[in-house]
mmCIF file of C-alpha atoms in Angstrom:
data_model
loop_
_atom_site.group_PDB
_atom_site.id
_atom_site.type_symbol
_atom_site.label_atom_id
_atom_site.label_comp_id
_atom_site.label_asym_id
_atom_site.label_seq_id
_atom_site.Cartn_x
_atom_site.Cartn_y
_atom_site.Cartn_z
ATOM 1 C CA MET M 5 10.668 39.909 -0.296
ATOM 2 C CA CYS M 6 10.525 43.204 1.518
ATOM 3 C CA LEU M 7 10.313 44.786 4.934
ATOM 4 C CA ILE M 8 7.134 46.598 5.873
ATOM 5 C CA SER M 9 9.096 49.831 6.045
ATOM 6 C CA ASP M 10 10.246 49.271 2.471
ATOM 7 C CA LEU M 11 6.788 48.791 0.951
ATOM 8 C CA HIS M 12 6.828 52.356 -0.338
ATOM 9 C CA LYS M 13 9.816 51.387 -2.483
ATOM 10 C CA VAL M 14 7.888 48.629 -4.287
ATOM 11 C CA PRO M 15 6.869 49.757 -7.803
ATOM 12 C CA LEU M 16 3.153 50.331 -8.173
ATOM 13 C CA ASP M 17 3.090 47.983 -11.174
ATOM 14 C CA ALA M 18 4.533 45.059 -9.152
ATOM 15 C CA THR M 19 2.799 41.732 -9.781
ATOM 16 C CA MET M 20 4.139 39.938 -6.682
ATOM 17 C CA ILE M 21 4.871 41.034 -3.097
ATOM 18 C CA ILE M 22 6.290 38.817 -0.335
ATOM 19 C CA ILE M 23 6.193 40.028 3.272
ATOM 20 C CA ASN M 24 7.905 37.694 5.709
ATOM 21 C CA ASN M 25 9.819 37.681 8.991
ATOM 22 C CA ASN M 26 8.557 41.137 9.914
ATOM 23 C CA ASN M 27 7.973 40.959 13.633
ATOM 24 C CA HIS M 28 7.493 44.692 14.183
ATOM 25 C CA GLY M 29 5.006 47.089 12.669
ATOM 26 C CA VAL M 30 1.810 46.606 10.681
ATOM 27 C CA ILE M 31 1.104 46.258 6.982
ATOM 28 C CA PRO M 32 -0.214 49.479 5.417
ATOM 29 C CA ASN M 33 -3.841 49.162 4.390
ATOM 30 C CA ASP M 34 -3.318 50.618 0.934
ATOM 31 C CA LEU M 35 -2.163 47.488 -0.916
ATOM 32 C CA SER M 36 -5.061 48.100 -3.277
ATOM 33 C CA LYS M 37 -2.939 50.753 -4.991
ATOM 34 C CA TYR M 38 -0.898 47.984 -6.605
ATOM 35 C CA LYS M 39 -3.207 47.634 -9.590
ATOM 36 C CA ASN M 40 -1.245 44.794 -11.231
ATOM 37 C CA LEU M 41 -0.671 42.738 -8.087
ATOM 38 C CA GLN M 42 -1.487 39.070 -8.723
ATOM 39 C CA LYS M 43 0.402 37.236 -5.960
ATOM 40 C CA LEU M 44 0.770 38.222 -2.296
ATOM 41 C CA SER M 45 2.576 36.194 0.380
ATOM 42 C CA ILE M 46 2.433 37.047 4.092
ATOM 43 C CA PHE M 47 4.221 34.517 6.285
ATOM 44 C CA LYS M 48 6.266 34.125 9.465
ATOM 45 C CA ASN M 49 5.090 37.374 11.009
ATOM 46 C CA LYS M 50 4.506 36.879 14.731
ATOM 47 C CA CYS M 51 3.020 40.298 15.466
ATOM 48 C CA PHE M 52 0.017 40.098 13.145
ATOM 49 C CA MET M 53 -3.287 39.267 14.862
ATOM 50 C CA ASP M 54 -5.908 41.040 12.789
ATOM 51 C CA LEU M 55 -5.729 41.756 9.055
ATOM 52 C CA SER M 56 -9.365 42.768 8.621
ATOM 53 C CA TYR M 57 -8.301 46.338 7.829
ATOM 54 C CA LEU M 58 -6.209 45.258 4.855
ATOM 55 C CA LEU M 59 -7.523 46.306 1.444
ATOM 56 C CA LEU M 60 -6.468 43.933 -1.307
ATOM 57 C CA PRO M 61 -6.562 44.784 -5.036
ATOM 58 C CA ASP M 62 -9.185 43.155 -7.255
ATOM 59 C CA THR M 63 -6.401 41.896 -9.543
ATOM 60 C CA LEU M 64 -5.081 39.516 -6.865
ATOM 61 C CA LYS M 65 -5.208 35.871 -8.018
ATOM 62 C CA LYS M 66 -3.067 34.058 -5.431
ATOM 63 C CA LEU M 67 -2.914 34.804 -1.708
ATOM 64 C CA TYR M 68 -0.619 32.976 0.726
ATOM 65 C CA ILE M 69 -1.014 33.656 4.446
ATOM 66 C CA TYR M 70 0.808 31.087 6.558
ATOM 67 C CA ASP M 71 3.024 30.558 9.590
ATOM 68 C CA ASN M 72 1.607 33.565 11.412
ATOM 69 C CA PRO M 73 0.856 31.917 14.778
ATOM 70 C CA ASN M 74 -1.021 34.893 16.268
ATOM 71 C CA LEU M 75 -3.163 35.699 13.265
ATOM 72 C CA SER M 76 -6.867 35.079 13.962
ATOM 73 C CA VAL M 77 -8.713 37.442 11.586
ATOM 74 C CA LEU M 78 -8.301 37.482 7.804
ATOM 75 C CA PRO M 79 -8.747 40.388 5.391
ATOM 76 C CA LYS M 80 -11.668 40.567 2.997
ATOM 77 C CA LEU M 81 -10.806 38.440 0.010
ATOM 78 C CA PRO M 82 -11.159 39.956 -3.472
ATOM 79 C CA ASP M 83 -13.786 38.464 -5.784
ATOM 80 C CA GLY M 84 -11.218 37.568 -8.438
ATOM 81 C CA LEU M 85 -9.087 35.408 -6.117
ATOM 82 C CA LYS M 86 -8.394 31.929 -7.563
ATOM 83 C CA SER M 87 -6.049 30.355 -5.002
ATOM 84 C CA PHE M 88 -5.961 30.892 -1.242
ATOM 85 C CA THR M 89 -3.469 29.226 1.100
ATOM 86 C CA CYS M 90 -4.053 29.763 4.802
ATOM 87 C CA THR M 91 -1.801 27.403 6.750
ATOM 88 C CA ASN M 92 -0.521 27.234 10.315
ATOM 89 C CA ASN M 93 -2.314 30.283 11.581
ATOM 90 C CA ASN M 94 -4.811 30.632 14.402
ATOM 91 C CA ILE M 95 -7.855 30.995 12.174
ATOM 92 C CA ALA M 96 -11.024 29.530 13.685
ATOM 93 C CA GLU M 97 -13.290 29.998 10.667
ATOM 94 C CA LEU M 98 -13.238 30.877 6.996
ATOM 95 C CA ASN M 99 -15.932 33.282 5.906
ATOM 96 C CA GLY M 100 -16.418 35.333 2.789
ATOM 97 C CA LEU M 101 -14.695 32.972 0.361
ATOM 98 C CA PRO M 102 -15.126 34.269 -3.206
ATOM 99 C CA ASP M 103 -17.377 32.104 -5.355
ATOM 100 C CA GLY M 104 -14.753 31.899 -8.103
ATOM 101 C CA LEU M 105 -12.104 30.400 -5.798
ATOM 102 C CA GLU M 106 -10.575 27.236 -7.302
ATOM 103 C CA THR M 107 -7.963 26.229 -4.710
ATOM 104 C CA LEU M 108 -8.374 26.372 -0.930
ATOM 105 C CA ILE M 109 -5.508 25.107 1.219
ATOM 106 C CA CYS M 110 -6.070 25.528 4.942
ATOM 107 C CA PRO M 111 -4.369 22.730 6.934
ATOM 108 C CA ASP M 112 -2.705 23.034 10.343
ATOM 109 C CA SER M 113 -4.987 25.738 11.660
ATOM 110 C CA SER M 114 -7.507 25.761 14.480
ATOM 111 C CA MET M 115 -10.667 25.355 12.447
ATOM 112 C CA SER M 116 -13.503 23.235 13.807
ATOM 113 C CA TYR M 117 -15.716 23.562 10.736
ATOM 114 C CA LEU M 118 -15.771 24.656 7.112
ATOM 115 C CA PRO M 119 -18.279 27.072 5.582
ATOM 116 C CA LYS M 120 -21.618 25.371 4.910
ATOM 117 C CA LYS M 121 -21.426 26.561 1.340
ATOM 118 C CA LEU M 122 -18.086 26.303 -0.392
ATOM 119 C CA PRO M 123 -17.230 28.189 -3.599
ATOM 120 C CA SER M 124 -19.091 26.654 -6.531
ATOM 121 C CA LYS M 125 -15.967 26.463 -8.729
ATOM 122 C CA LEU M 126 -13.661 24.910 -6.126
ATOM 123 C CA ILE M 127 -11.332 22.254 -7.581
ATOM 124 C CA THR M 128 -8.883 21.591 -4.720
ATOM 125 C CA LEU M 129 -9.701 21.524 -1.007
ATOM 126 C CA THR M 130 -7.016 20.681 1.542
ATOM 127 C CA CYS M 131 -8.040 21.009 5.180
ATOM 128 C CA HIS M 132 -6.139 18.270 7.017
ATOM 129 C CA ASN M 133 -4.872 18.474 10.594
ATOM 130 C CA ASN M 134 -7.652 20.611 12.034
ATOM 131 C CA TYR M 135 -10.548 19.960 14.418
ATOM 132 C CA ILE M 136 -13.232 19.522 11.788
ATOM 133 C CA ALA M 137 -15.975 17.083 12.843
ATOM 134 C CA LYS M 138 -18.106 17.254 9.722
ATOM 135 C CA LEU M 139 -17.738 18.159 6.068
ATOM 136 C CA PRO M 140 -20.381 20.333 4.393
ATOM 137 C CA ASP M 141 -23.447 18.374 3.283
ATOM 138 C CA GLU M 142 -23.003 19.582 -0.271
ATOM 139 C CA LEU M 143 -19.567 19.669 -1.831
ATOM 140 C CA PRO M 144 -18.983 21.522 -5.128
ATOM 141 C CA ASN M 145 -19.467 19.389 -8.244
ATOM 142 C CA THR M 146 -16.216 20.823 -9.616
ATOM 143 C CA LEU M 147 -14.139 19.333 -6.780
ATOM 144 C CA LYS M 148 -11.347 17.007 -7.977
ATOM 145 C CA ILE M 149 -8.994 16.906 -4.976
ATOM 146 C CA LEU M 150 -10.146 16.574 -1.365
ATOM 147 C CA TYR M 151 -7.696 16.072 1.512
ATOM 148 C CA CYS M 152 -9.414 16.104 4.901
ATOM 149 C CA GLY M 153 -7.228 13.757 6.935
ATOM 150 C CA MET M 154 -6.269 14.135 10.605
ATOM 151 C CA ASN M 155 -9.540 15.662 11.743
ATOM 152 C CA ARG M 156 -12.477 14.398 13.807
ATOM 153 C CA ILE M 157 -14.797 13.397 10.997
ATOM 154 C CA THR M 158 -17.158 10.498 11.783
ATOM 155 C CA SER M 159 -19.165 10.305 8.552
ATOM 156 C CA LEU M 160 -18.902 11.437 4.962
ATOM 157 C CA PRO M 161 -21.400 13.279 2.765
ATOM 158 C CA LYS M 162 -22.111 12.347 -0.830
ATOM 159 C CA LEU M 163 -18.891 12.880 -2.724
ATOM 160 C CA PRO M 164 -18.821 14.741 -6.062
ATOM 161 C CA ASP M 165 -18.762 12.365 -9.006
ATOM 162 C CA GLY M 166 -15.798 14.186 -10.551
ATOM 163 C CA LEU M 167 -13.562 13.692 -7.504
ATOM 164 C CA GLU M 168 -10.212 12.144 -8.499
ATOM 165 C CA TYR M 169 -8.098 12.217 -5.306
ATOM 166 C CA PHE M 170 -9.638 11.654 -1.888
ATOM 167 C CA ASP M 171 -7.735 11.419 1.407
ATOM 168 C CA CYS M 172 -9.648 11.023 4.685
ATOM 169 C CA GLU M 173 -6.918 9.343 6.751
ATOM 170 C CA HIS M 174 -6.700 9.552 10.542
ATOM 171 C CA ASN M 175 -10.315 10.317 11.345
ATOM 172 C CA CYS M 176 -13.106 8.440 13.140
ATOM 173 C CA ILE M 177 -15.026 7.352 10.049
ATOM 174 C CA GLN M 178 -17.054 4.176 10.586
ATOM 175 C CA SER M 179 -18.599 3.724 7.155
ATOM 176 C CA LEU M 180 -18.061 4.887 3.598
ATOM 177 C CA PRO M 181 -20.626 5.944 0.997
ATOM 178 C CA ASP M 182 -22.112 2.998 -0.905
ATOM 179 C CA ILE M 183 -20.840 4.482 -4.140
ATOM 180 C CA LEU M 184 -17.501 6.200 -4.600
ATOM 181 C CA PRO M 185 -16.993 8.819 -7.347
ATOM 182 C CA SER M 186 -16.780 7.185 -10.768
ATOM 183 C CA LYS M 187 -13.595 9.091 -11.718
ATOM 184 C CA LEU M 188 -11.689 8.427 -8.502
ATOM 185 C CA ILE M 189 -7.999 7.643 -9.099
ATOM 186 C CA GLU M 190 -6.544 7.542 -5.581
ATOM 187 C CA PHE M 191 -8.392 6.731 -2.360
ATOM 188 C CA ARG M 192 -6.810 6.901 1.112
ATOM 189 C CA CYS M 193 -8.779 6.009 4.240
ATOM 190 C CA ASN M 194 -6.034 4.741 6.577
ATOM 191 C CA HIS M 195 -6.461 4.848 10.355
ATOM 192 C CA ASN M 196 -10.226 4.929 10.680
ATOM 193 C CA CYS M 197 -12.894 2.542 11.997
ATOM 194 C CA ILE M 198 -14.080 1.285 8.621
ATOM 195 C CA GLN M 199 -15.390 -2.297 8.480
ATOM 196 C CA LYS M 200 -15.925 -2.632 4.746
ATOM 197 C CA LEU M 201 -15.221 -0.959 1.437
ATOM 198 C CA PRO M 202 -17.975 -0.292 -1.117
ATOM 199 C CA LYS M 203 -18.969 -3.383 -3.111
ATOM 200 C CA MET M 204 -18.308 -1.647 -6.406
ATOM 201 C CA LEU M 205 -15.067 0.271 -6.753
ATOM 202 C CA PRO M 206 -14.530 2.795 -9.576
ATOM 203 C CA SER M 207 -12.958 1.372 -12.725
ATOM 204 C CA THR M 208 -10.506 4.305 -12.768
ATOM 205 C CA LEU M 209 -9.021 3.544 -9.343
ATOM 206 C CA THR M 210 -5.246 2.954 -9.356
ATOM 207 C CA ARG M 211 -4.363 3.257 -5.640
ATOM 208 C CA ILE M 212 -6.227 2.141 -2.509
ATOM 209 C CA TYR M 213 -4.767 2.779 0.943
ATOM 210 C CA CYS M 214 -6.997 1.367 3.697
ATOM 211 C CA ASN M 215 -4.481 0.455 6.418
ATOM 212 C CA HIS M 216 -5.366 0.251 10.112
ATOM 213 C CA ASN M 217 -9.088 -0.385 9.899
ATOM 214 C CA TYR M 218 -11.394 -3.328 10.661
ATOM 215 C CA ILE M 219 -11.975 -4.542 7.120
ATOM 216 C CA GLN M 220 -12.766 -8.268 6.877
ATOM 217 C CA VAL M 221 -13.324 -8.714 3.142
ATOM 218 C CA LEU M 222 -12.092 -6.825 0.112
ATOM 219 C CA PRO M 223 -14.494 -6.246 -2.790
ATOM 220 C CA THR M 224 -13.644 -7.106 -6.370
ATOM 221 C CA LEU M 225 -10.620 -5.008 -7.213
ATOM 222 C CA PRO M 226 -10.725 -2.916 -10.410
ATOM 223 C CA ILE M 227 -8.489 -3.977 -13.264
ATOM 224 C CA SER M 228 -6.873 -0.510 -13.237
ATOM 225 C CA LEU M 229 -5.474 -0.973 -9.705
ATOM 226 C CA THR M 230 -1.676 -0.805 -9.383
ATOM 227 C CA ASP M 231 -1.196 -0.205 -5.639
ATOM 228 C CA LEU M 232 -3.051 -1.852 -2.737
ATOM 229 C CA ARG M 233 -2.205 -1.125 0.910
ATOM 230 C CA CYS M 234 -4.402 -2.980 3.393
ATOM 231 C CA GLU M 235 -2.126 -3.902 6.299
ATOM 232 C CA ASP M 236 -3.377 -3.991 9.884
ATOM 233 C CA ASN M 237 -6.923 -5.118 9.196
ATOM 234 C CA VAL M 238 -8.724 -8.422 9.896
ATOM 235 C CA LEU M 239 -8.642 -9.860 6.381
ATOM 236 C CA LEU M 240 -8.839 -13.627 5.862
ATOM 237 C CA LEU M 241 -8.453 -13.538 2.072
ATOM 238 C CA LEU M 242 -7.197 -11.068 -0.502
ATOM 239 C CA GLY M 243 -9.299 -12.121 -3.454
ATOM 240 C CA LYS M 244 -8.172 -12.044 -7.060
ATOM 241 C CA LEU M 245 -5.424 -9.536 -7.811
ATOM 242 C CA PRO M 246 -5.676 -7.356 -10.944
ATOM 243 C CA PRO M 247 -3.162 -8.257 -13.684
ATOM 244 C CA ASN M 248 -1.487 -4.824 -13.632
ATOM 245 C CA ILE M 249 -0.956 -4.606 -9.871
ATOM 246 C CA LYS M 250 2.556 -3.458 -8.955
ATOM 247 C CA ARG M 251 2.498 -3.286 -5.177
ATOM 248 C CA VAL M 252 0.554 -5.061 -2.433
ATOM 249 C CA ASP M 253 1.025 -4.583 1.295
ATOM 250 C CA CYS M 254 -1.171 -6.824 3.441
ATOM 251 C CA ASP M 255 1.017 -7.241 6.538
ATOM 252 C CA ARG M 256 -0.529 -7.997 9.920
ATOM 253 C CA ASN M 257 -3.836 -9.550 8.951
ATOM 254 C CA SER M 258 -5.252 -13.066 9.378
ATOM 255 C CA ILE M 259 -4.798 -14.154 5.771
ATOM 256 C CA PHE M 260 -4.323 -17.926 5.445
ATOM 257 C CA ARG M 261 -4.298 -18.287 1.669
ATOM 258 C CA LEU M 262 -2.873 -16.018 -1.023
ATOM 259 C CA PRO M 263 -4.294 -15.645 -4.538
ATOM 260 C CA MET M 264 -2.284 -16.085 -7.709
ATOM 261 C CA ILE M 265 0.367 -13.370 -7.735
ATOM 262 C CA PRO M 266 1.002 -11.746 -11.142
ATOM 263 C CA ASP M 267 4.513 -12.105 -12.541
ATOM 264 C CA ASN M 268 4.930 -8.370 -13.138
ATOM 265 C CA ILE M 269 4.379 -7.422 -9.495
ATOM 266 C CA GLU M 270 7.230 -5.441 -7.924
ATOM 267 C CA TRP M 271 6.388 -5.460 -4.190
ATOM 268 C CA PHE M 272 4.332 -7.925 -2.169
ATOM 269 C CA TYR M 273 4.437 -7.651 1.614
ATOM 270 C CA CYS M 274 2.452 -10.206 3.611
ATOM 271 C CA GLU M 275 4.346 -10.638 6.874
ATOM 272 C CA LYS M 276 2.663 -11.580 10.146
ATOM 273 C CA ASN M 277 -0.271 -13.488 8.674
ATOM 274 C CA GLU M 278 -1.518 -17.085 8.976
ATOM 275 C CA ILE M 279 -0.525 -18.105 5.465
ATOM 276 C CA THR M 280 -0.330 -21.854 4.804
ATOM 277 C CA HIS M 281 -1.020 -21.874 1.077
ATOM 278 C CA ILE M 282 0.576 -19.924 -1.763
ATOM 279 C CA PRO M 283 -0.451 -21.183 -5.210
ATOM 280 C CA TYR M 284 2.362 -19.328 -6.962
ATOM 281 C CA TRP M 285 5.210 -17.019 -6.017
ATOM 282 C CA PRO M 286 6.960 -15.009 -8.784
ATOM 283 C CA PRO M 287 10.669 -15.950 -8.915
ATOM 284 C CA THR M 288 11.609 -12.263 -9.226
ATOM 285 C CA LEU M 289 10.396 -11.497 -5.688
ATOM 286 C CA ALA M 290 12.667 -12.006 -2.686
ATOM 287 C CA PHE M 291 10.540 -14.499 -0.788
ATOM 288 C CA ASP M 292 12.084 -14.175 2.664
ATOM 289 C CA GLU M 293 11.944 -10.370 2.541
ATOM 290 C CA TYR M 294 8.198 -10.150 1.991
ATOM 291 C CA ILE M 295 6.623 -13.160 3.708
ATOM 292 C CA SER M 296 8.559 -13.746 6.919
ATOM 293 C CA ASP M 297 6.847 -14.535 10.204
ATOM 294 C CA THR M 298 4.174 -16.768 8.661
ATOM 295 C CA PRO M 299 3.582 -20.532 9.150
ATOM 296 C CA ILE M 300 4.509 -21.427 5.589
ATOM 297 C CA TYR M 301 7.755 -19.463 5.756
ATOM 298 C CA GLU M 302 8.806 -21.361 8.875
ATOM 299 C CA LEU M 303 8.063 -24.646 7.127
ATOM 300 C CA LEU M 304 10.054 -23.613 4.059
ATOM 301 C CA GLN M 305 13.009 -22.698 6.232
ATOM 302 C CA ASP M 306 13.006 -26.252 7.622
ATOM 303 C CA ILE M 307 13.053 -27.631 4.091
ATOM 304 C CA ILE M 308 15.722 -25.286 2.782
ATOM 305 C CA LYS M 309 18.234 -25.985 5.532
ATOM 306 C CA ASP M 310 18.254 -29.667 4.494
ATOM 307 C CA VAL M 311 19.241 -28.920 0.881
ATOM 308 C CA PRO M 312 22.637 -30.628 0.262
ATOM 309 C CA ASN M 313 25.733 -28.624 -0.507
ATOM 310 C CA GLU M 314 25.883 -27.997 -4.237
ATOM 311 C CA ARG M 315 29.665 -28.517 -4.356
ATOM 312 C CA ASP M 316 29.273 -32.004 -2.902
ATOM 313 C CA VAL M 317 26.606 -32.861 -5.435
ATOM 314 C CA PHE M 318 28.680 -31.618 -8.374
ATOM 315 C CA ASN M 319 31.819 -33.422 -7.178
ATOM 316 C CA THR M 320 29.982 -36.741 -7.498
ATOM 317 C CA ASN M 321 29.273 -35.933 -11.120
ATOM 318 C CA PRO M 322 32.311 -34.178 -12.690
ATOM 319 C CA GLN M 323 30.673 -34.015 -16.104
ATOM 320 C CA LYS M 324 27.754 -32.019 -14.723
ATOM 321 C CA TYR M 325 30.116 -29.795 -12.752
ATOM 322 C CA ASN M 326 32.020 -28.896 -15.899
ATOM 323 C CA THR M 327 28.846 -27.584 -17.483
ATOM 324 C CA TYR M 328 28.865 -24.927 -14.773
ATOM 325 C CA ASN M 329 32.584 -24.234 -14.880
ATOM 326 C CA THR M 330 34.048 -24.778 -18.346
ATOM 327 C CA ASN M 331 37.594 -24.209 -17.083
ATOM 328 C CA ASP M 332 38.524 -27.540 -15.503
ATOM 329 C CA ASP M 333 41.763 -26.250 -13.991
ATOM 330 C CA ASP M 334 40.610 -22.947 -12.577
ATOM 331 C CA GLU M 335 37.881 -23.092 -9.952
ATOM 332 C CA SER M 336 38.730 -19.778 -8.327
ATOM 333 C CA ASP M 337 35.486 -18.175 -9.514
ATOM 334 C CA TYR M 338 33.358 -20.879 -7.973
ATOM 335 C CA ASP M 339 31.774 -19.964 -4.658
ATOM 336 C CA SER M 340 32.312 -22.921 -2.357
ATOM 337 C CA THR M 341 29.723 -21.650 0.113
ATOM 338 C CA PRO M 342 26.878 -20.242 -1.962
ATOM 339 C CA ASP M 343 23.801 -18.785 -0.330
ATOM 340 C CA TYR M 344 20.982 -21.284 -0.670
ATOM 341 C CA ASP M 345 18.394 -19.124 1.012
ATOM 342 C CA THR M 346 17.620 -17.569 -2.341
ATOM 343 C CA THR M 347 14.478 -16.813 -4.226
ATOM 344 C CA HIS M 348 15.058 -19.705 -6.625
ATOM 345 C CA LYS M 349 15.525 -22.269 -3.865
ATOM 346 C CA LEU M 350 12.591 -20.952 -1.908
ATOM 347 C CA HIS M 351 10.416 -20.904 -4.983
ATOM 348 C CA ARG M 352 11.267 -24.536 -5.725
ATOM 349 C CA ALA M 353 10.636 -25.515 -2.134
ATOM 350 C CA LEU M 354 7.350 -23.659 -2.199
ATOM 351 C CA THR M 355 6.245 -25.678 -5.209
ATOM 352 C CA ILE M 356 7.078 -28.889 -3.369
ATOM 353 C CA VAL M 357 5.153 -27.821 -0.305
ATOM 354 C CA ASN M 358 2.070 -26.932 -2.296
ATOM 355 C CA ASN M 359 2.132 -30.279 -4.102
ATOM 356 C CA ILE M 360 1.977 -32.242 -0.872
ATOM 357 C CA ARG M 361 0.198 -29.829 1.433
ATOM 358 C CA LYS M 362 -3.189 -31.593 1.320
ATOM 359 C CA ILE M 363 -1.797 -34.839 2.743
ATOM 360 C CA TYR M 364 1.180 -33.590 4.652
ATOM 361 C CA TYR M 365 0.199 -30.348 6.327
ATOM 362 C CA ARG M 366 2.993 -28.844 8.350
ATOM 363 C CA MET M 367 4.634 -32.108 9.363
ATOM 364 C CA LYS M 368 1.688 -33.173 11.531
ATOM 365 C CA CYS M 369 0.304 -36.047 9.454
ATOM 366 C CA LYS M 370 3.137 -38.595 9.378
ATOM 367 C CA LYS M 371 1.296 -41.422 11.078
ATOM 368 C CA ARG M 372 -1.918 -40.717 9.231
ATOM 369 C CA LEU M 373 -0.007 -40.594 5.957
ATOM 370 C CA LEU M 374 1.643 -43.979 6.565
ATOM 371 C CA ARG M 375 -1.690 -45.555 7.441
ATOM 372 C CA PHE M 376 -3.146 -44.078 4.292
ATOM 373 C CA TYR M 377 -0.366 -45.499 2.111
ATOM 374 C CA PHE M 378 -0.710 -48.940 3.678
ATOM 375 C CA LYS M 379 -4.480 -48.973 3.265
ATOM 376 C CA VAL M 380 -4.258 -48.042 -0.404
ATOM 377 C CA ASN M 381 -1.556 -50.627 -1.124
ATOM 378 C CA GLN M 382 -2.608 -53.257 1.402
ATOM 379 C CA LYS M 383 -3.733 -55.843 -1.152
ATOM 380 C CA ARG M 384 -0.571 -55.529 -3.241
ATOM 381 C CA ILE M 385 1.711 -55.619 -0.188
ATOM 382 C CA GLU M 386 0.070 -58.703 1.302
ATOM 383 C CA GLU M 387 0.169 -60.519 -2.019
ATOM 384 C CA LYS M 388 3.807 -59.617 -2.655
ATOM 385 C CA TYR M 389 5.045 -60.970 0.652
ATOM 386 C CA LYS M 390 3.216 -64.317 0.548
ATOM 387 C CA PRO M 391 5.632 -67.315 0.425
ATOM 388 C CA GLU M 392 3.723 -68.616 -2.607
ATOM 389 C CA ASN M 393 4.624 -65.444 -4.482
ATOM 390 C CA LEU M 394 8.349 -65.907 -3.774
ATOM 391 C CA GLU M 395 8.189 -69.514 -4.960
ATOM 392 C CA LYS M 396 6.498 -68.357 -8.147
ATOM 393 C CA ILE M 397 9.243 -65.781 -8.799
ATOM 394 C CA LEU M 398 12.034 -68.297 -8.181
ATOM 395 C CA SER M 399 10.443 -70.918 -10.371
ATOM 396 C CA GLN M 400 10.506 -68.585 -13.369
ATOM 397 C CA ASN M 401 14.290 -68.910 -13.638
ATOM 398 C CA GLU M 402 15.717 -72.251 -12.543
ATOM 399 C CA ASP M 403 19.241 -71.450 -13.847
ATOM 400 C CA MET M 404 19.846 -68.300 -11.792
ATOM 401 C CA ASP M 405 23.178 -67.823 -10.082
ATOM 402 C CA GLU M 406 23.751 -66.791 -6.483
ATOM 403 C CA ASP M 407 23.835 -63.035 -7.214
ATOM 404 C CA GLU M 408 20.541 -63.140 -9.096
ATOM 405 C CA PHE M 409 18.981 -65.089 -6.260
ATOM 406 C CA ASP M 410 20.173 -62.502 -3.729
ATOM 407 C CA THR M 411 18.756 -59.678 -5.879
ATOM 408 C CA ILE M 412 15.324 -61.323 -6.115
ATOM 409 C CA LEU M 413 15.306 -61.978 -2.400
ATOM 410 C CA ALA M 414 16.287 -58.369 -1.614
ATOM 411 C CA ASN M 415 13.572 -56.951 -3.876
ATOM 412 C CA TRP M 416 10.982 -59.305 -2.411
#
């Protein structure tokens, strides 16, 4: 780092110069004399407004101009420049980008549009938090990383097939291209107006973030997917989850039924839904932490609170108790008030609920259930309680004593 007044002290063979926090004076226009200069940083200089006079050496590969709030005009960029960072300035437009540029980072500026033709060798483009309403119709085929979130974009052009990371969060996008790039690894489209995802998702996709949209149905998820974030949509179903999925967040939807959840999943958030059916819940997941505020969770809580105290159960069967505490005399390690609101208890209760859910949905079918049982067993019940049936039972053993008679009568 150096002061502007000290630039004359910088060796002419310097490969890097950093000019920052210089709020007085101007940069000399003869930076081209540094024939080996490869990296130049100009940041946090409030007095700079126009750098068009600045002559940069052809050897420059990386240029960083950021946090200069008054800067509105850039210098001419050398043809050999590979990476250009232009952040938090007052730049309205980017013109004269060298065709060999590979990295362009220009967020937090005042730009309302990008150049119609971007450098043909561009690999990384970051332009989030601007006022851009439209991306160029043709994006470079070399592009692998595109971050254009927090703008005013309403539609997307055809995306390069080699794109691997795409972030278009916090825009006004209503629809996505029918086909996403075949090599896409991470896709973020949170906080838009999207109603559906493409029917076919790339087989390379590992992360999808589509929170805060209007998506009703998810397409078939690729087997490579490990992270799915789809909270705050209008989903009714999730669909089949890939076997390698590690994290799912589907809070605040209208989901009423969950799919089979893989055992190796690490996070599964599904709060504030309409869930009444869960075919399977991995015992390793904390049930109450991830699925609270749903109908089935409320029902499970009613079941769990009626589970008897384990100490009382064990005390009625000392032999069984000793299998848990081999030291008959010392019970100090035994927790007399264990926490029963555990994953294991909830998982067992969940299994019970799912086994009876079709005939006993949420405690509303008691009368209907009793009528059903009676109708199914009506013939057997009526036959059992006929006087002739009791006489037949008694006649089978004429030598019974009083206790046996009482037992037969009680069972009848």
